[in-house]
Coordinates of C-alpha atoms and ligand atoms in Angstrom, one line a residue:
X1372 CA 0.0 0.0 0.0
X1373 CA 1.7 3.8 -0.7
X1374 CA 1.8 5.7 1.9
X1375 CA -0.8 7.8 0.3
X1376 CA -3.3 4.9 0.7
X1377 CA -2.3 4.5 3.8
X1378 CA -3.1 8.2 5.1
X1379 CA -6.5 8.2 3.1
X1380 CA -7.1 4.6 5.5
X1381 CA -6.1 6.5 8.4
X1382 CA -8.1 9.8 8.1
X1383 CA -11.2 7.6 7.4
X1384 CA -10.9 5.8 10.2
X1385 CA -10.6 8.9 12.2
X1386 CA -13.3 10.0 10.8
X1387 CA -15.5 7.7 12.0
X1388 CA -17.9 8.9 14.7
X1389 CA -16.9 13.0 13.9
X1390 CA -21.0 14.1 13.1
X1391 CA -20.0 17.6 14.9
X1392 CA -18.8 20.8 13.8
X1393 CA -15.9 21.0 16.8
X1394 CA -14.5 17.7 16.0
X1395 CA -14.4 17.9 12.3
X1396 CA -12.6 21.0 12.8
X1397 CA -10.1 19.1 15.3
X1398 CA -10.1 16.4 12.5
X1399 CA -9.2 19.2 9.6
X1400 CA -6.6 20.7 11.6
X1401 CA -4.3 17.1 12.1
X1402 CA -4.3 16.6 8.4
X1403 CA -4.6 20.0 6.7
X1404 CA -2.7 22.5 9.4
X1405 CA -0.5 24.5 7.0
X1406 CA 2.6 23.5 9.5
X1407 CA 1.6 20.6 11.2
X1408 CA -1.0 18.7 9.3
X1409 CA -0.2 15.0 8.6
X1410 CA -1.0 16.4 4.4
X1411 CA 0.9 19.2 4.3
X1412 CA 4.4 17.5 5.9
X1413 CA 4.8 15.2 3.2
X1414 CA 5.5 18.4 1.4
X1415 CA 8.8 18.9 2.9
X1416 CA 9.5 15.1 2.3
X1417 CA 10.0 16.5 -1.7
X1418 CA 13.3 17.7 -1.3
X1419 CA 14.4 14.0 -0.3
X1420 CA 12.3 12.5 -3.8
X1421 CA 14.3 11.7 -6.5
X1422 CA 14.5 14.2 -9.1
X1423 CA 12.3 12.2 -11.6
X1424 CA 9.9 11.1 -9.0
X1425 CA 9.1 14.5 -8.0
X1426 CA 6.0 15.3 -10.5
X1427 CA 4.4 12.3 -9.7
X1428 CA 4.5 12.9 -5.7
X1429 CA 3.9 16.6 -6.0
X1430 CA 0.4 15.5 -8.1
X1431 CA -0.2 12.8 -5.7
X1432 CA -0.1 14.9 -2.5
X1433 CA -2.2 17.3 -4.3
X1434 CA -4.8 14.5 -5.4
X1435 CA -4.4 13.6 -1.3
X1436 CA -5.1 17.5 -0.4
X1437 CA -8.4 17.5 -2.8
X1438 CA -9.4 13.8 -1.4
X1439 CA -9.4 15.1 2.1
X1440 CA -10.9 18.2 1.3
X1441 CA -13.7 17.1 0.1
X1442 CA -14.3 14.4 2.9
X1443 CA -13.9 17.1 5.4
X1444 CA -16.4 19.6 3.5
X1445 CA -18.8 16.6 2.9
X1446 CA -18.8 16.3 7.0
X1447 CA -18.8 19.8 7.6
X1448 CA -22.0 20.1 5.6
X1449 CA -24.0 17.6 7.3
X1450 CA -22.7 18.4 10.6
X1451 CA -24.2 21.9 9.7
X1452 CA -27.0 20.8 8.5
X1453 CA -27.9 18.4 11.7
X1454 CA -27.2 21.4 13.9
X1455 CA -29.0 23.4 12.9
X1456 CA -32.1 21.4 12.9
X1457 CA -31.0 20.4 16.4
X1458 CA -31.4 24.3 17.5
X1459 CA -35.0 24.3 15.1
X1460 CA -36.4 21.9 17.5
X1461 CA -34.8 23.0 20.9
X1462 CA -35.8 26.6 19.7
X1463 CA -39.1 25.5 18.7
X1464 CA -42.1 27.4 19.8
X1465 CA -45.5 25.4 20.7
X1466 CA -48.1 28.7 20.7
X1467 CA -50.8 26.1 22.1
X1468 CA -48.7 26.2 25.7
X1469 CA -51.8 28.2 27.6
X1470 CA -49.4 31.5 28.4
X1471 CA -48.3 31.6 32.3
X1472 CA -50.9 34.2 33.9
X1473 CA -49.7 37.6 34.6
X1474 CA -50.6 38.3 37.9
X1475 CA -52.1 41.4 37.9
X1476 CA -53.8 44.2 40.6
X1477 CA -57.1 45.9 40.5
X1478 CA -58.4 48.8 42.0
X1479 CA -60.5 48.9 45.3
X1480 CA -63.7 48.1 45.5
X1481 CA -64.7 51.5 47.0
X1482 CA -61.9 53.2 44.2
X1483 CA -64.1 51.6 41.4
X1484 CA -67.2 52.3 43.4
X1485 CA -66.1 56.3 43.5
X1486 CA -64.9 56.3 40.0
X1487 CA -68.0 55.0 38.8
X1488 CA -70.1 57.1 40.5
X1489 CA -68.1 60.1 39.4
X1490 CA -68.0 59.1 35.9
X1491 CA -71.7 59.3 36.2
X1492 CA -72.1 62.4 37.8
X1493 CA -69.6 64.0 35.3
X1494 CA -71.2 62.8 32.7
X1495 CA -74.0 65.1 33.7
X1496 CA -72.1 67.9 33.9
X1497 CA -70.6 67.9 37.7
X1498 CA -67.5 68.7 38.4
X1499 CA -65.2 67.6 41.1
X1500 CA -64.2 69.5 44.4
X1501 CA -61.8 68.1 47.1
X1502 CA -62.4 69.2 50.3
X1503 CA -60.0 68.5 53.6
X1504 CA -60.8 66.0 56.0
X1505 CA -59.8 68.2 59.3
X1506 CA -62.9 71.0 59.0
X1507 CA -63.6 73.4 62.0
X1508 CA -67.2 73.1 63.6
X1509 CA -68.0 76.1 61.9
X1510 CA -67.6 74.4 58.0
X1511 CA -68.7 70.9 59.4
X1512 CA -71.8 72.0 61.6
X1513 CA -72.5 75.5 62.4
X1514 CA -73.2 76.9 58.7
X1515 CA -74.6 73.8 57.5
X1516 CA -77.4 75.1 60.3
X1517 CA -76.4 72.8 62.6
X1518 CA -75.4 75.3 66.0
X1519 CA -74.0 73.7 69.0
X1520 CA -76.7 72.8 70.8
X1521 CA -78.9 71.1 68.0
X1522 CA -80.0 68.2 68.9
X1523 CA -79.2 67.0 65.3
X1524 CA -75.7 66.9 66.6
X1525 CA -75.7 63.6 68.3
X1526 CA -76.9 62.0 65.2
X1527 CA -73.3 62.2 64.2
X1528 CA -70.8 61.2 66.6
X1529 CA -68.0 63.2 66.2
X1530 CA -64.2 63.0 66.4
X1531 CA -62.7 66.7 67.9
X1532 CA -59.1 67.4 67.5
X1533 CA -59.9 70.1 69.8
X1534 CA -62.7 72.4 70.8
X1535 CA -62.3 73.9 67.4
X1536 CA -61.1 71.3 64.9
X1537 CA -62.7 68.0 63.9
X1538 CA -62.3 65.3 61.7
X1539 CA -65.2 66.0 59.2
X1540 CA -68.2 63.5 59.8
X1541 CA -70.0 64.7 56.6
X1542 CA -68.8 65.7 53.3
X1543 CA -71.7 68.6 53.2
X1544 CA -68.5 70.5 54.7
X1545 CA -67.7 70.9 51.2
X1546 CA -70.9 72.4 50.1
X1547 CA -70.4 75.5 52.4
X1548 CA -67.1 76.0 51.1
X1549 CA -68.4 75.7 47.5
X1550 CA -71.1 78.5 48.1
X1551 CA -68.6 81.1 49.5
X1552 CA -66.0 80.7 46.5
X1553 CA -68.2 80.5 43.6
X1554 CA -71.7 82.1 42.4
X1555 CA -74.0 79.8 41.1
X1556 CA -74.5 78.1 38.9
X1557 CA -73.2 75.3 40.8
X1558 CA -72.9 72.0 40.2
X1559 CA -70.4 69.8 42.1
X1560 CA -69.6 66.3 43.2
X1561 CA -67.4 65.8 46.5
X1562 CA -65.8 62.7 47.1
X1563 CA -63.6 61.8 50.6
X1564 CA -63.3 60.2 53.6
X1565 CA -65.1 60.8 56.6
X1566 CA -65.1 60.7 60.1
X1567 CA -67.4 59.1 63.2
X1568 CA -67.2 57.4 66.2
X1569 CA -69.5 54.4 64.9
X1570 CA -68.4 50.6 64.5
X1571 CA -70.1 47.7 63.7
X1572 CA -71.1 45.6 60.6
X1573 CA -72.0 48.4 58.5
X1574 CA -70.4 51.0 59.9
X1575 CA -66.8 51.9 60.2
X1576 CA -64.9 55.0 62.0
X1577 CA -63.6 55.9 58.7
X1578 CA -66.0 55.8 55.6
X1579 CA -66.1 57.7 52.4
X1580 CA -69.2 59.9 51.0
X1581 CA -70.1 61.4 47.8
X1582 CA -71.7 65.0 47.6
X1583 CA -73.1 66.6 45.4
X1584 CA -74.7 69.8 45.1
X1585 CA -76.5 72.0 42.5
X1586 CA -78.1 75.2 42.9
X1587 CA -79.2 77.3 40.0
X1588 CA -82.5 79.1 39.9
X1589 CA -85.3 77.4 39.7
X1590 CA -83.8 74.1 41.2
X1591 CA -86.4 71.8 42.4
X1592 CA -86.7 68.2 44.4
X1593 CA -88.2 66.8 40.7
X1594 CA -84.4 67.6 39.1
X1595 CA -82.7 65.6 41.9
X1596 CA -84.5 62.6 41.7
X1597 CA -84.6 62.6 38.2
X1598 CA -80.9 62.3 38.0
X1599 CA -81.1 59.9 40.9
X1600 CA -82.4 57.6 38.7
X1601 CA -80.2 57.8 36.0
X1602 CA -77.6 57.2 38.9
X1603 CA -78.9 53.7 40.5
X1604 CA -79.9 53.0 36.7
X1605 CA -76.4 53.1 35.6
X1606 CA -75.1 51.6 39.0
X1607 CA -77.7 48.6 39.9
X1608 CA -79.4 48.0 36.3
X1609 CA -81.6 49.4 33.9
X1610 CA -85.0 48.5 35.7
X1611 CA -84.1 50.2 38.9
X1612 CA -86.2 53.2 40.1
X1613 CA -86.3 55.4 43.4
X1614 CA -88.8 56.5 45.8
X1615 CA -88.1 59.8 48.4
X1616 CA -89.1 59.5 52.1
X1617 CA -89.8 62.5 54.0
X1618 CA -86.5 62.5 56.5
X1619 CA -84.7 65.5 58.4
X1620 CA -81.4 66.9 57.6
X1621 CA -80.8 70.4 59.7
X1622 CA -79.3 71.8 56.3
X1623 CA -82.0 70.9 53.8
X1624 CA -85.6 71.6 54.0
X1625 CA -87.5 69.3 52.5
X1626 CA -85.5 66.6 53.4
X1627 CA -85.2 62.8 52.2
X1628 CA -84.5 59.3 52.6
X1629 CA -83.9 57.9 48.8
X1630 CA -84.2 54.3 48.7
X1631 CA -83.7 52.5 45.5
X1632 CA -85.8 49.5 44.3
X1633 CA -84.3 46.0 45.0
X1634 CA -82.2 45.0 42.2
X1635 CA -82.1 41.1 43.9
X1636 CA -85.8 40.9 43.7
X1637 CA -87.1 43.7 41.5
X1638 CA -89.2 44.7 44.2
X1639 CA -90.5 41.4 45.3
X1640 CA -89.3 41.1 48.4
X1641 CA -86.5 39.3 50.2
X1642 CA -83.6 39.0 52.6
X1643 CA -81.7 42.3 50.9
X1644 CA -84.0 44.6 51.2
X1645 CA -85.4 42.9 54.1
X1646 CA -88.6 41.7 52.4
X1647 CA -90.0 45.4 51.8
X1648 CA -88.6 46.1 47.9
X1649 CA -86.5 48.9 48.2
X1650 CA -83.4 49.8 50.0
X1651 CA -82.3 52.9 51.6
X1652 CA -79.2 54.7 49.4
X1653 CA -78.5 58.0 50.4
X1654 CA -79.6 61.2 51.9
X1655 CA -80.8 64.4 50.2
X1656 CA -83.1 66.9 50.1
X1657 CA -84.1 71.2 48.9
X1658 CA -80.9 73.3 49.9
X1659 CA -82.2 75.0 53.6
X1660 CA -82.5 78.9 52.8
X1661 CA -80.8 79.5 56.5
X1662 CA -77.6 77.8 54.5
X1663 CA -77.8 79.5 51.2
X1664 CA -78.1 83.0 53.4
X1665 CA -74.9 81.5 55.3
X1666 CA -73.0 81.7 52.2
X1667 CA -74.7 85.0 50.8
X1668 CA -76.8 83.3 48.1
X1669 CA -80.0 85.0 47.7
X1670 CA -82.6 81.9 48.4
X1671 CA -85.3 84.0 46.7
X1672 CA -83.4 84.3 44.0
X1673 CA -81.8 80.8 43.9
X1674 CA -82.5 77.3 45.1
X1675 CA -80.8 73.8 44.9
X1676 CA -80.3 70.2 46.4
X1677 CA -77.7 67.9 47.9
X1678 CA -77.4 64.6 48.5
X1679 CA -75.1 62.7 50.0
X1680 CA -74.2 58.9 49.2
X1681 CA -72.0 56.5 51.4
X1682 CA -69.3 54.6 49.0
X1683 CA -68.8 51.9 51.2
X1684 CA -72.8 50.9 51.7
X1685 CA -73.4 51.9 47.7
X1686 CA -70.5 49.4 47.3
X1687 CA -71.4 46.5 49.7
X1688 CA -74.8 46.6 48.0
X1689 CA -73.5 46.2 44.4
X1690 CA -70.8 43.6 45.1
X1691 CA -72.8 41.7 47.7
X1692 CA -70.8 42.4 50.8
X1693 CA -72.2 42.3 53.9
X1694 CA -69.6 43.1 56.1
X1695 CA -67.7 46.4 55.7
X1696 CA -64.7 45.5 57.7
X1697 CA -64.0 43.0 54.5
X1698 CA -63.6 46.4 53.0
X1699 CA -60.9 47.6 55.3
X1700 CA -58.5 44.2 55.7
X1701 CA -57.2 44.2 52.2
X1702 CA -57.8 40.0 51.7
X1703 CA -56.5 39.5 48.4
X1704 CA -59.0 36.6 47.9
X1705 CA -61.6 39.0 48.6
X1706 CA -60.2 42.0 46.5
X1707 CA -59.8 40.1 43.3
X1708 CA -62.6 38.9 43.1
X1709 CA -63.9 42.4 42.5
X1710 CA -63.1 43.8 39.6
X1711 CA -65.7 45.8 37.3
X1712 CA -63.1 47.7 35.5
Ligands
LIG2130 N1 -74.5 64.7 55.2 C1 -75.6 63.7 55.3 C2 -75.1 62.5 56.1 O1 -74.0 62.4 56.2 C3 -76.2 63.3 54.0 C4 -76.8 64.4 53.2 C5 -76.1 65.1 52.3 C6 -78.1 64.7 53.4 C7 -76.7 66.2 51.6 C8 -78.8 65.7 52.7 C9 -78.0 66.4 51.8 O2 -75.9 61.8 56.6

């Protein structure tokens, strides 16, 4: 056997096995390296070849060269080939895998019970004040004809921060405020917390209220409970209607109780509304003159409502909680499962 047979024996058996790029390479090197490759160092054997010998050897190694070449770039080839279907399958994406769920927060309830009630509201033209929730007597009680020793007084028990300063129990603060900054027309919605020494299933020591309040001339009980019931409409469902009961509020004259018709029965009867059809929502009633003169509004030339709406209550209703303290420990497992927006 020639020595060239021999190396083409020897670099197929060494290529046995060599399906990958890296060892191929390796495999290239030993027999093609420009110094030390087994093809190339028969090269420097030609200087020992005798002079008529020399063409055929020189052809021969170069017949060797092309012959391993062209093993070697066969190999290369399909090693290519099979990695790169290797990465196609480990890279492969199966878009039937259900995607991981992306845990995700929602508002409050009582955030998406104010924002709904607001979007209402302003969608009717009402626009948003802000009051504080530290008021003076004067804001919280006194001008909203409520002087110290009405006996109206007890029916909110009140936080003092002094004989002066209180933690507001109502937002009607906000409505004397309103009156002395701006003329009317007026027409404005007051969210916020509020303040009372109260606590038991429905009732917390901190709760939050919506106001509103429009006065304009010619303002009557008819406009108030007209938009009333656009408001439960849009909050408890299209059927949903109110009624007024005569009530007292020391700051509106007539005053009322609005109770809304039971969305859970229609009006039936049963254990929401206690088995009489409707259920009590908020407080309202005709501006009291002694309140718009306590601002310097001219009550014979202007007149308006207020009412006033607890979020939490309007809240617990809609979702179907009946204990507000669920509303005040921040369970997760209670939280998510309320999520209108
Ligand atoms: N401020 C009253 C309350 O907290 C509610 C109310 C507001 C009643 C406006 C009449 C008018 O009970």
């Amino acid at each position: 056997m020639s020595r060239f047979d021999e190396i083409r024996e020897k670099f197929l058996e060494e290529a046995k096995g060599r399906t990958d790029s890296r060892s191929i390479y390796e495999l290239r090197k030993k027999y093609l390296d420009r110094k030390a490759g087994e093809v190339n160092a028969l090269m420097k054997e030609m200087r020992n070849i005798p002079k008529d010998e020399k063409a055929d050897f020189g052809k021969n190694v170069n017949l060797l060269k092309d012959w391993v070449l062209e093993n070697l770039t066969k190999m290369e080839e399909k090693a290519r080939e099979a990695e790169l279907q290797h990465r196609y399958e480990s890279e492969k994406i199966d878009v039937t895998i259900p995607a991981d769920k992306d845990p995700r927060g929602n508002l409050h309830p009582i955030t998406q019970m104010k924002n709904q009630m607001v979007d209402i509201f302003a969608g009717m033209g009402f626009e948003i004040y802000e009051g504080t929730e530290i008021e003076n007597d004067y804001y919280n009680f006194t001008a909203l004809n409520t002087p110290m020793d009405h006996p109206a007084r007890d029916m909110q028990d009140t936080f003092y921060l002094s004989p002066e300063y209180l933690l507001r129990t109502q937002t009607s603060a906000g409505q004397i405020h309103v009156m002395e900054a701006k003329k009317p027309p007026i027409k404005i919605l007051s969210p916020g917390k509020v303040f009372r020494s109260d606590d038991d299933a429905t009732h917390s020591p901190m709760f939050s209220q919506m106001e509103g309040l429009v006065v304009d001339k010619g303002i009557t009980l008819c406009d108030l409970q007209g938009m009333l019931d656009e408001f439960v409409q849009q909050v408890y469902g299209e059927g949903t209607r109110t009624r007024l009961r005569p009530s007292f509020f020391p700051f509106t004259e007539p005053s009322v109780e609005v109770d809304c018709s039971c969305f859970a029965c229609g009006g039936k009867g049963c254990k929401l509304c206690k088995g009489t059809g409707w259920i009590e929502i908020l407080g309202a009633g005709v501006v009291n003159n002694k309140v718009l003169e306590n601002c310097g509004i001219d009550p014979n030339e202007y007149s308006g409502f207020a009412f006033g709406i607890g979020i939490e209550r309007a809240a617990m209703l809609k979702y179907g909680i009946n204990n507000i303290k669920l509303l005040f420990e921040s369970d997760l497992r209670v939280l998510e499962q309320i999520n209108d927006a």
